[in-house]
Coordinates of C-alpha atoms in Angstrom, one line a residue:
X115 CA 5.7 -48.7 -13.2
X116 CA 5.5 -46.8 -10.1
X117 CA 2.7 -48.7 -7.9
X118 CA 2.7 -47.0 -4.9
X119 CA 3.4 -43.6 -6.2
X120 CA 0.3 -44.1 -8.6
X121 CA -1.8 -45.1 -5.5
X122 CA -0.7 -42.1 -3.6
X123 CA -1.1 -39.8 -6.8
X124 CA -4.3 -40.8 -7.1
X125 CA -5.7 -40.8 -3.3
X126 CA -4.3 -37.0 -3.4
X127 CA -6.5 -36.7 -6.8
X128 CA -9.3 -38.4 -5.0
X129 CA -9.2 -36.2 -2.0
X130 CA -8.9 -33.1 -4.3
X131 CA -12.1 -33.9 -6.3
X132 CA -13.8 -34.3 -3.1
X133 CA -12.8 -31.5 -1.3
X134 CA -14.6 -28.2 -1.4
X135 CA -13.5 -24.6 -0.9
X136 CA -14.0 -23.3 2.4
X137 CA -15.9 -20.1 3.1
X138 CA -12.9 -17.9 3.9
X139 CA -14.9 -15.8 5.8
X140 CA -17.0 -18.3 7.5
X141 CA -14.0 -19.8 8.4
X142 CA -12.4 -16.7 10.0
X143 CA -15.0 -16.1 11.6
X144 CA -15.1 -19.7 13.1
X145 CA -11.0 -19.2 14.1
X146 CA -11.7 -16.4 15.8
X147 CA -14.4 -17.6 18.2
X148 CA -12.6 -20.8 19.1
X149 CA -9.6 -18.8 20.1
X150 CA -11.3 -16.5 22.0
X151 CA -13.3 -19.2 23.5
X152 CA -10.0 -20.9 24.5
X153 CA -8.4 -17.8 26.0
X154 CA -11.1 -16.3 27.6
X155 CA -9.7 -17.8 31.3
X156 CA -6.2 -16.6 30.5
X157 CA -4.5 -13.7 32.2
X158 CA -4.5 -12.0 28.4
X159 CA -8.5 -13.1 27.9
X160 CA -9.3 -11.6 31.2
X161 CA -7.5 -8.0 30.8
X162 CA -9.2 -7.6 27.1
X163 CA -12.3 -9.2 27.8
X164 CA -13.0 -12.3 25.5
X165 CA -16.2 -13.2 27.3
X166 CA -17.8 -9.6 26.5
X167 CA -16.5 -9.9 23.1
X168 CA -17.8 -13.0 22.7
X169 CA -21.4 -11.9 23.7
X170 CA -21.1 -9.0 21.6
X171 CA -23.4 -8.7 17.9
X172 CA -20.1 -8.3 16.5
X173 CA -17.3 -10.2 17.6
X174 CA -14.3 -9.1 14.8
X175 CA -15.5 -5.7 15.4
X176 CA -15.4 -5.8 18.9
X177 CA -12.2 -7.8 19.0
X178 CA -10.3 -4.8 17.0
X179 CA -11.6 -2.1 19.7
X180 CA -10.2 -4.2 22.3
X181 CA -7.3 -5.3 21.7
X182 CA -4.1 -3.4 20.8
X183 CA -1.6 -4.3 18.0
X184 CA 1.8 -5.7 19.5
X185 CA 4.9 -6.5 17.9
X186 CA 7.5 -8.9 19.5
X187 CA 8.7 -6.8 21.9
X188 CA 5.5 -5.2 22.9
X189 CA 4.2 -8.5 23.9
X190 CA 7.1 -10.1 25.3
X191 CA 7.7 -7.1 28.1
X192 CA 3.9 -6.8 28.9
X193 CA 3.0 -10.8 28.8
X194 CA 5.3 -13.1 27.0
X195 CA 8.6 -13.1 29.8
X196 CA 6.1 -14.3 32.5
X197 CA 5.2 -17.3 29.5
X198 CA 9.6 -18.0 29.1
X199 CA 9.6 -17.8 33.1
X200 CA 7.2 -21.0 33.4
X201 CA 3.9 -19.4 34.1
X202 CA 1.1 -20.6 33.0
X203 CA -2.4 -19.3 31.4
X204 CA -0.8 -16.5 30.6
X205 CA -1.8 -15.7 26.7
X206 CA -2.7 -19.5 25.8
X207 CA -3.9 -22.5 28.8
X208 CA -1.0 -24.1 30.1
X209 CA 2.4 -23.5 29.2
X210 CA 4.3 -24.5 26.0
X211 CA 6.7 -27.4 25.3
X212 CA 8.6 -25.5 23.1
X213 CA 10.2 -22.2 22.1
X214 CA 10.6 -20.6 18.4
X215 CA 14.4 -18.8 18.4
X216 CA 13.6 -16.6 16.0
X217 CA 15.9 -13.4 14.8
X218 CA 14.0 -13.3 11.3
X219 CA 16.8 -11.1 9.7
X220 CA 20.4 -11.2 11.0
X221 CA 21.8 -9.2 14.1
X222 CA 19.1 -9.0 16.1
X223 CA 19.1 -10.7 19.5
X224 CA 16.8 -13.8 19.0
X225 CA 12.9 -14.2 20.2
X226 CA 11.6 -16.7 21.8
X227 CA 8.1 -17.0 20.9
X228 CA 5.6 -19.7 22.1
X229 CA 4.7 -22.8 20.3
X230 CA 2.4 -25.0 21.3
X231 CA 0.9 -28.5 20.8
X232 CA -2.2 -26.7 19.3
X233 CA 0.5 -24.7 16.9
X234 CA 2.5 -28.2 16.0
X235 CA -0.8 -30.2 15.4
X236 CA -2.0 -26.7 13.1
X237 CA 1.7 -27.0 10.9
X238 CA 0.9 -30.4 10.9
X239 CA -2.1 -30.4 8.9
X240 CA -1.4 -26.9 6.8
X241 CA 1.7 -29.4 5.7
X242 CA -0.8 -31.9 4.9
X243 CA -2.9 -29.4 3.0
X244 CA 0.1 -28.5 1.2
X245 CA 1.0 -32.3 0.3
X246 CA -2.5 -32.5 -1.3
X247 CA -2.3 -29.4 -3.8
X248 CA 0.6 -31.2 -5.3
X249 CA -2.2 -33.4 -7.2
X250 CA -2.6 -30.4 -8.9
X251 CA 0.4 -30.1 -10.8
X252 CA 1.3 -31.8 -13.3
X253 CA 4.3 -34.3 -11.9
X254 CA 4.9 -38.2 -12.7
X255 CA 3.6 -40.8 -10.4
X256 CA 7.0 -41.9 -9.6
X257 CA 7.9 -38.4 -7.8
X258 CA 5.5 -39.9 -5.2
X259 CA 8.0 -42.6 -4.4
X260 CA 11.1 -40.1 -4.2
X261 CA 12.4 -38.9 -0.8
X262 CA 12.6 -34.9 0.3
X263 CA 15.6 -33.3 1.1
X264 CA 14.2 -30.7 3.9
X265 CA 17.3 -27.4 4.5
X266 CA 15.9 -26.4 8.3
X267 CA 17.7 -25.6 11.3
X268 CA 19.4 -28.3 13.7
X269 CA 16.7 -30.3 15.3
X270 CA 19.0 -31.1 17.9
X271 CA 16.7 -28.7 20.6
X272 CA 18.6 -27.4 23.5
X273 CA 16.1 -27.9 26.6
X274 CA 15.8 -24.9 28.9
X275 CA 14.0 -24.6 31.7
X276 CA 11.2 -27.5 31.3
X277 CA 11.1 -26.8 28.0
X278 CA 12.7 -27.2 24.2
X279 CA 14.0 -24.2 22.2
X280 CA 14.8 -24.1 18.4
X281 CA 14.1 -22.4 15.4
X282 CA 10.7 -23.1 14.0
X283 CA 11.9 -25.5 11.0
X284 CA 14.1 -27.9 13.5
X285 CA 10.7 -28.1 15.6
X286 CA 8.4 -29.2 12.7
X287 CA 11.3 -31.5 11.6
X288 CA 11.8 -32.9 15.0
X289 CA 7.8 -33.6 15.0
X290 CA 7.9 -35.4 11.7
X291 CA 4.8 -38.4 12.1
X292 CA 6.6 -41.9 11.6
X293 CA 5.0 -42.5 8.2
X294 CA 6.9 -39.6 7.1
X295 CA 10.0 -41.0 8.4
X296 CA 11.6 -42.9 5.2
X297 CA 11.1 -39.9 2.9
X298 CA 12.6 -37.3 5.4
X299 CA 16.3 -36.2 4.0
X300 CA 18.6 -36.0 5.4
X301 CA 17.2 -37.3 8.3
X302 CA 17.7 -37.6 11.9
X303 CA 21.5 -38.0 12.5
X304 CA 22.7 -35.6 10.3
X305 CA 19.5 -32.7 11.0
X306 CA 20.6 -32.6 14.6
X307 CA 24.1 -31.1 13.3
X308 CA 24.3 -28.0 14.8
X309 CA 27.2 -26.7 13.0
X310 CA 25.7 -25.5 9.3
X311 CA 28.8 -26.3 7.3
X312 CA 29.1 -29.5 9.4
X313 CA 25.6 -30.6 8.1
X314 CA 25.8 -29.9 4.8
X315 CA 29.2 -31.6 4.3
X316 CA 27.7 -34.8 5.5
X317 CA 25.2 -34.3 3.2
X318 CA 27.1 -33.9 0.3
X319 CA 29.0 -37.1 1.4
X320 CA 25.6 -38.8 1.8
X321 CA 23.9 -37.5 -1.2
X322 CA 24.5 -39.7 -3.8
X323 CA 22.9 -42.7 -1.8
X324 CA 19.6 -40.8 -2.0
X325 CA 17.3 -40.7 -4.4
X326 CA 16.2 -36.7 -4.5
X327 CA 12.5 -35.8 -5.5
X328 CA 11.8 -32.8 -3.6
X329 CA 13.9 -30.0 -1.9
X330 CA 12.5 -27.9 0.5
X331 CA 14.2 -24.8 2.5
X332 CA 15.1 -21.2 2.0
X333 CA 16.9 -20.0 -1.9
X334 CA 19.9 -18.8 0.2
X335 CA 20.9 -21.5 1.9
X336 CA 19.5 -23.9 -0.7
X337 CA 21.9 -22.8 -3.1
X338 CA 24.6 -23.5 -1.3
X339 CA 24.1 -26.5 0.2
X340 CA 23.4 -27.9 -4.0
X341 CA 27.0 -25.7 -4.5
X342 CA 28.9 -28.0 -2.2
X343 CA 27.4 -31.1 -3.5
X344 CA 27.8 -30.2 -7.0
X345 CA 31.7 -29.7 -5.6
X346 CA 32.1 -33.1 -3.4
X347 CA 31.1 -34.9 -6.5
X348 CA 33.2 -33.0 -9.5
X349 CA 29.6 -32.7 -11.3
X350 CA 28.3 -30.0 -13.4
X351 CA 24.4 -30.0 -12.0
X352 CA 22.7 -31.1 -9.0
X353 CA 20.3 -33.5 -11.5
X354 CA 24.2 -35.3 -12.4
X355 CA 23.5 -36.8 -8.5
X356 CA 19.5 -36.1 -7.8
X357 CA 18.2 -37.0 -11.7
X358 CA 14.5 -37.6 -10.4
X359 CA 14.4 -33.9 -8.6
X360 CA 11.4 -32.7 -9.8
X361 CA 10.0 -30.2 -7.3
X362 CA 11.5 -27.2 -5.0
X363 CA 9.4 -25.8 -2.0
X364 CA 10.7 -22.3 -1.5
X365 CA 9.7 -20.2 1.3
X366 CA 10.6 -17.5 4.4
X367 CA 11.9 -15.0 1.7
X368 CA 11.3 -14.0 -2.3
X369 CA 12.4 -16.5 -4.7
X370 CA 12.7 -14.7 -7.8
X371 CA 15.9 -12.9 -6.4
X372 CA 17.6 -16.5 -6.9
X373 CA 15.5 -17.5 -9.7
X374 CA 19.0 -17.4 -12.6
X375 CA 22.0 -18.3 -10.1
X376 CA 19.1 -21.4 -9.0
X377 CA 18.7 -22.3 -12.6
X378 CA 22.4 -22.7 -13.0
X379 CA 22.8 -24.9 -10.5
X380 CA 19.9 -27.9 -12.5
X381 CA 20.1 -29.4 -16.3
X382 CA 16.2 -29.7 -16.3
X383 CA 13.3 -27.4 -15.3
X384 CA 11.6 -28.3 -11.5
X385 CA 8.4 -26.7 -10.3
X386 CA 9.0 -24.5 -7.9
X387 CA 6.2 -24.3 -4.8
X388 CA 6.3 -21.2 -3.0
X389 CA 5.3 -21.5 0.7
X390 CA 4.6 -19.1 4.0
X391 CA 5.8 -20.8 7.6
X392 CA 7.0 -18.4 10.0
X393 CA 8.1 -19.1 13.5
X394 CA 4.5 -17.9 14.3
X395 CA 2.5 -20.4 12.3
X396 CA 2.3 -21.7 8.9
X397 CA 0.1 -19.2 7.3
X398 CA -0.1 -19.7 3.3
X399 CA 0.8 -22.4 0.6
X400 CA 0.6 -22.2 -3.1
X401 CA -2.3 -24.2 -4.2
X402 CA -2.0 -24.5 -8.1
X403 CA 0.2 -23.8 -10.7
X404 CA -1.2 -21.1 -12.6
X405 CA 0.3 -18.8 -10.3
X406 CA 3.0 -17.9 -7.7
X407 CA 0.5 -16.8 -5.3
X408 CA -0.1 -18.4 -1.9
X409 CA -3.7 -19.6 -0.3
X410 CA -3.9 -17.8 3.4
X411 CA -5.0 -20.9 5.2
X412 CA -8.2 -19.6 6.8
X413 CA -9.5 -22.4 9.1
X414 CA -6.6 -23.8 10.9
X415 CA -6.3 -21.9 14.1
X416 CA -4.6 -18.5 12.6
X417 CA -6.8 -15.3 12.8
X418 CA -5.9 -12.8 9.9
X419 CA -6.4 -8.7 10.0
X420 CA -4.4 -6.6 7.8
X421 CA -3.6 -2.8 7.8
X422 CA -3.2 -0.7 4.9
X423 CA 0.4 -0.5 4.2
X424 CA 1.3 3.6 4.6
X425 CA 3.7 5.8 6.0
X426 CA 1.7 7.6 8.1
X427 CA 0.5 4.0 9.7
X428 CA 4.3 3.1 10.3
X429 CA 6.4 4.0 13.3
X430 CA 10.3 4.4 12.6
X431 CA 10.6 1.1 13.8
X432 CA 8.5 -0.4 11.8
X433 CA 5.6 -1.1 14.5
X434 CA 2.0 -0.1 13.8
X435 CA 1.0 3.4 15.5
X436 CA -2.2 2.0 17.9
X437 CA -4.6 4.3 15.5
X438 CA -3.7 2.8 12.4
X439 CA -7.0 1.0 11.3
X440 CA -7.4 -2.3 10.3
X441 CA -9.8 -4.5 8.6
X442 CA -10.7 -8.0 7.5
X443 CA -11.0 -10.7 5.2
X444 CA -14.1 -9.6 3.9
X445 CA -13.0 -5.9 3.0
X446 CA -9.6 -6.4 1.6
X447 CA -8.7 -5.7 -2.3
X448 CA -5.8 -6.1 -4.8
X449 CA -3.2 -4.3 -5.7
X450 CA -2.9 -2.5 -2.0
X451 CA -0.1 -3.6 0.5
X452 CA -1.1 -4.5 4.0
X453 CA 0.6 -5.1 6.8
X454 CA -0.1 -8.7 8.1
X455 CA -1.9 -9.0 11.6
X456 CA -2.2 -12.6 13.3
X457 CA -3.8 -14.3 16.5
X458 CA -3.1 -17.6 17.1
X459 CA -3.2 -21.1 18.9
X460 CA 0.1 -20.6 20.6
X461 CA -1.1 -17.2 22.2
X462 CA -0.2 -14.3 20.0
X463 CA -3.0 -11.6 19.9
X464 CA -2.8 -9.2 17.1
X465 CA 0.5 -10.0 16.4
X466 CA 2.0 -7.7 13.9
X467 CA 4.5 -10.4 12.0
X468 CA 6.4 -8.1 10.4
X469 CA 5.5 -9.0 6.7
X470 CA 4.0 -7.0 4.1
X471 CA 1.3 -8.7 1.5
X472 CA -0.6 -7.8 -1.4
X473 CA -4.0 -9.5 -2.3
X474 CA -3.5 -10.9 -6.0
X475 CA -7.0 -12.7 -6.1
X476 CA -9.5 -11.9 -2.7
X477 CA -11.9 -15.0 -3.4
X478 CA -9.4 -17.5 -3.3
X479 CA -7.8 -15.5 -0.3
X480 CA -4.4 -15.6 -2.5
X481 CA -1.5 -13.3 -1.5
X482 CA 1.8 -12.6 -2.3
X483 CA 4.8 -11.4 0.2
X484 CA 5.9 -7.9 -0.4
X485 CA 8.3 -7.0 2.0
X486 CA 8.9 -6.2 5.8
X487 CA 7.6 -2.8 7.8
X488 CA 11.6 -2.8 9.0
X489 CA 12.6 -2.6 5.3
X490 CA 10.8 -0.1 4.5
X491 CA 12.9 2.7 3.0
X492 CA 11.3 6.2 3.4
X493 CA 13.6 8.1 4.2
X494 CA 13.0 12.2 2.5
X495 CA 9.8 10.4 1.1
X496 CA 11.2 7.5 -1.7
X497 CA 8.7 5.1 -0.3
X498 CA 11.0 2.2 -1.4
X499 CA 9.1 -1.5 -0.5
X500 CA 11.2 -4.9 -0.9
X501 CA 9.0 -6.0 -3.6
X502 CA 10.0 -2.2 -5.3
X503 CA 13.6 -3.4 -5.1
X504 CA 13.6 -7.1 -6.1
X505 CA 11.3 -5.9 -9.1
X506 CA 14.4 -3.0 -10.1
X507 CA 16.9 -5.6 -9.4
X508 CA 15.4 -7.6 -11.8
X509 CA 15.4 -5.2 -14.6
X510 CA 18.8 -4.4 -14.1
X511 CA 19.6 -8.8 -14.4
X512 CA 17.6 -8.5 -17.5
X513 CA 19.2 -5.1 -19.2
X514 CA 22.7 -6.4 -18.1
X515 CA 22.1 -10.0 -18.0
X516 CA 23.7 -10.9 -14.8
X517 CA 22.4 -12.2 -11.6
X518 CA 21.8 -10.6 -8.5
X519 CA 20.5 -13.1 -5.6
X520 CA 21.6 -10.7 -2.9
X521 CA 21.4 -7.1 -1.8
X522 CA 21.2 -4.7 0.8
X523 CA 21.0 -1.2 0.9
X524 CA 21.1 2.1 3.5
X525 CA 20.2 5.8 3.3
X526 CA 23.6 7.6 4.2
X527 CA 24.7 11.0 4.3
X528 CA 27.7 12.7 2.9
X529 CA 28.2 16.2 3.9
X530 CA 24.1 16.6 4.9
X531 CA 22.5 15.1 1.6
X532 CA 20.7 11.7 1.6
X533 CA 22.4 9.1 -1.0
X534 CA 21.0 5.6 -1.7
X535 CA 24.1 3.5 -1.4
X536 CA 23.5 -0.1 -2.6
X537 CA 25.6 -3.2 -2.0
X538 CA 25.2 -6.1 -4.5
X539 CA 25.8 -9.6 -4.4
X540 CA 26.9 -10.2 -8.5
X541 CA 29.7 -11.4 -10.3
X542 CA 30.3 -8.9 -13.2
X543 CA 33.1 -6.2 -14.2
X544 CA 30.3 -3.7 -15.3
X545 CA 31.2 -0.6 -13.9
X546 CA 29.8 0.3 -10.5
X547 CA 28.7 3.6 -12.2
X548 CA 26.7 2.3 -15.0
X549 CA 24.5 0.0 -12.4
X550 CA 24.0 2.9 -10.1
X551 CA 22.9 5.4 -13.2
X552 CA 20.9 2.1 -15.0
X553 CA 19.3 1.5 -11.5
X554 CA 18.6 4.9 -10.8
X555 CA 16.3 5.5 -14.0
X556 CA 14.1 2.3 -13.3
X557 CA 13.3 3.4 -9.9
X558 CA 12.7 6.7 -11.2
X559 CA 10.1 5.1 -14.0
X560 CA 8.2 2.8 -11.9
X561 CA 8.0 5.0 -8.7
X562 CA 6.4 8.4 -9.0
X563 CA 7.5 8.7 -4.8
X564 CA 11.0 7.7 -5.6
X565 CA 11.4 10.4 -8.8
X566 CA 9.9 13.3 -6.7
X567 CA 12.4 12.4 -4.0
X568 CA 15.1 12.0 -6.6
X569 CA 14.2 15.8 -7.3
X570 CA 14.9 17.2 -3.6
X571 CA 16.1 15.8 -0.5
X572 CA 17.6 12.4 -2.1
X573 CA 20.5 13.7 -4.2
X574 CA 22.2 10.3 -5.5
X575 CA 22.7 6.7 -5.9
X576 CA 25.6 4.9 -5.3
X577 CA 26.5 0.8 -6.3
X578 CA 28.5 -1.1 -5.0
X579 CA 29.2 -4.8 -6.5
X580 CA 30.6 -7.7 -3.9
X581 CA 30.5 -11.7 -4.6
X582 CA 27.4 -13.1 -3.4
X583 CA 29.4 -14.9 -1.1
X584 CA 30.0 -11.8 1.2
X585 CA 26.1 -11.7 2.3
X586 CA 26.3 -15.8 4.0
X587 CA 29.6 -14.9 5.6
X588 CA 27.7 -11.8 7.4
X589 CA 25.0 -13.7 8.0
X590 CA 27.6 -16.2 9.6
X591 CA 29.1 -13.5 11.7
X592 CA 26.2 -12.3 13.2
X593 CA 24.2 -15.1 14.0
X594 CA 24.8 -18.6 12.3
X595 CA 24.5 -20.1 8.9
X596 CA 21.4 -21.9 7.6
X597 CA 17.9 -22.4 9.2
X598 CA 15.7 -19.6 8.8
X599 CA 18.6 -16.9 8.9
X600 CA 17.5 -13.9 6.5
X601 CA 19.7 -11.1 5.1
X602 CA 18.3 -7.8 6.1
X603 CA 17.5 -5.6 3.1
X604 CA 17.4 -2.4 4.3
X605 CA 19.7 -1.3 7.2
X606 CA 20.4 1.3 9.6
X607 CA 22.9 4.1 8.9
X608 CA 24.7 2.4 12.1
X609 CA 23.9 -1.0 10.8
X610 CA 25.3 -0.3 7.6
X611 CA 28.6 1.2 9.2
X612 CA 29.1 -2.0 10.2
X613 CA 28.4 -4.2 7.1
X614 CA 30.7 -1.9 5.4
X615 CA 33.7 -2.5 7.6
X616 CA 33.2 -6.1 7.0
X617 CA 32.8 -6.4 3.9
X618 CA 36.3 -4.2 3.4
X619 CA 37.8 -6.8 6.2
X620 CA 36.5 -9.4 3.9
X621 CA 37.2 -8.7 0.3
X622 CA 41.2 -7.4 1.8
X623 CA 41.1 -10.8 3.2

């Protein structure tokens, strides 16, 4: 019998019958106060104001007016250099230990964005949070005892200037509480290997002396790292060397892309957890298992807006134009995208993170992710999300039954007239043709935009099929393996010049 995994089983059930739902929009409310309170003496608080807001009958209201939306670059040139160059009470008190390096797709020059000891202590407890919905699914008493496998970036941090910079999953790791400690996989030695491939063959060497429960990191990069295991050991399933893994803790992109080729890789079914930590914060968690959807977490120093996800809200680069309006918890609905607004305890003010949601239930403040603004295809008006895409890809998995964890596409032009070309990561010998015309139609049937495009200035589609492998190796080549590396779904015609010379260099190869 599992003692000590019953005792912690049922403190978590303890502390789950005991615990209440918080007022989400109490609770904003409450955020917001305490960060303007905070940053009122700051360079930032000062320029916008924060003591008249304060004051004000209406302090969300007034906080909107105010402030401007800013996107990474936006804040970095007007306020976020002087915070890398040292000085301090700049958009937070004080100055931070630590930098976020954060591309969030490939072949972008990396961010540094602030994180400080308010935003560690905030992950801290969102991970607690997290740990404690787990008494609401239904797993044995001896997964309590198992140890987690966690797939982050090095925690080897490179100091710089006073401070530490890495990418926001070798931070948390490298802040693990001591408790934690004799659970954490692959742990310290090995998680401060910065080469990728590096890591994960010591973990394959290592794994069979660990007894799996839990696995935690992005699909991608996840399914490799069980790949080469499955490999070291001449094994058919990762459960052949883990047989107690019981639970995966997705998160950063979409699992459902990797859904099949994942299930291939297990002899027995795991609950999968999907979670929301971005360099910026750790912002959602799924609570329960009844659904995929993720719980915002409301009171723990993160200050939510959200903007109705439309083209005419949407500069080319995916920023937000300044008259685009926004609104709050309290007014949101389902079945709308938004484009997901943040102000936080490590100094970002209106922070537009990129992501796209969707409200799936508004009293339990439960979103899904739907995308990015930058992937946003709209080019002669096809209104194309992510979440449009992985749902087509899916159908086209299901009508051809094949897998299709990766994918990437651009608008070209061949002699003036817009194509869709698509690149994906499958192994099949279905004709390139038959995809393209199969993928075609379900666009067509599930987009009105897309079909009325279809009918004008978007004259085709084109497919083409490459092994999954192709997408890692260009993630590779631009930036580096592993960590919170993402494959960027939609590129630029220019972008996508490139990918297509290496992917010719590649498959020739």
């Amino acid at each position: 019998m599992a003692i000590i995994g019953s005792l912690i089983k049922g403190a978590l059930e303890l502390k789950g019958a005991l615990s209440s739902e918080p007022n989400h929009l109490e609770a904003q409310q409450k955020v917001l106060e305490e960060l303007l309170k905070t940053a009122s003496d700051t360079d930032f608080g000062k320029k916008y104001l924060f003591e008249f807001i304060l004051q004000s009958d209406d302090v969300q209201k007034n906080f909107a007016q105010e402030v401007p939306y800013f996107d990474y670059h936006q804040l970095y040139e007007q306020w976020w250099h002087k915070v890398i160059d040292g000085q301090e009470n700049v958009t937070w008190p004080g100055n931070p230990d630590y930098f976020a390096l954060s591309s969030g797709t490939t072949g972008t020059k990396s961010k540094r964005i602030p994180v400080t000891n308010e935003m560690i202590e905030a992950i801290r407890k969102a991970g607690i949070k997290q740990v404690e919905a787990l008494s609401n699914f239904d797993l044995s008493s001896e997964f309590f005892e198992k140890e987690i496998m966690m797939l982050g970036s090095s925690t080897d941090l490179q100091e710089k200037d006073g401070h530490l910079e890495g990418e926001i999953s070798g931070i948390s790791a490298s802040n693990i509480p001591f408790w934690f400690e004799g659970y954490y996989k692959p742990g310290k030695e090995i998680a401060k290997i910065d080469d990728w491939d590096k890591r994960v063959q010591r973990i394959a060497e290592k794994a069979k002396n660990w007894d799996i429960g839990a696995l935690s990191g992005i699909p991608s990069w996840m399914e490799l790292m069980l790949q080469k295991v499955i490999e070291h050991h001449k094994v058919d399933t990762i459960h052949d060397i883990w047989p107690n893994l019981q639970v995966y803790t997705s998160g950063g992109v979409a699992f459902a892309p990797y859904e099949k080729s994942f299930n291939n890789l297990l002899s027995q079914p795991i609950t999968v957890i999907d979670t929301y930590l971005a360099s910026e914060g750790f912002i959602a968690y799924q609570e329960r298992p009844e659904t995929d959807a993720m719980k915002l977490i409301t009171d723990n120093g993160i200050y939510f807006e959200f903007v109705p996800f439309k083209p005419d809200y949407i500069n080319q680069d995916g920023s937000l134009k300044q008259d685009a309006p926004s609104i709050t918890l309290a007014d949101v609905e389902t079945d709308q995208d938004y484009v997901l607004l943040i102000s936080t305890v490590s100094g970002a003010w209106r922070y537009i993170i990129g992501d796209t949601i969707e409200f799936t239930d508004v009293e339990r403040a439960e979103i899904r992710i739907t995308g990015r603004t930058k992937f946003f295809l709209n080019v002669v008006g096809s209104q194309l999300s992510v979440n449009k895409m992985n749902a087509a890809l899916r159908e086209i998995e299901q009508k051809f039954d094949i897998e299709i964890p990766e994918f990437t596409l651009a608008a070209t032009r061949i002699n003036d007239e817009f194509h869709h070309h698509w690149y994906l990561g499958t192994e099949t010998s279905i004709e390139n043709e038959r995809l393209s015309e199969a993928l075609d139609e379900v666009l067509k049937e599930a987009n009105k935009n897309y079909k009325v495009a279809r009918n004008k200035a978007l004259k085709g589609v084109r497919v083409t099929t490459v092994p999954s492998s192709i997408f890692s190796e260009w993630s590779g080549a631009q930036k580096k393996k592993g960590g919170q590396v993402k494959m960027e779904r939609v590129m630029s015609e220019e972008k996508f010049t490139e990918w297509e010379a290496f992917v010719s260099q590649s498959v020739s190869n």
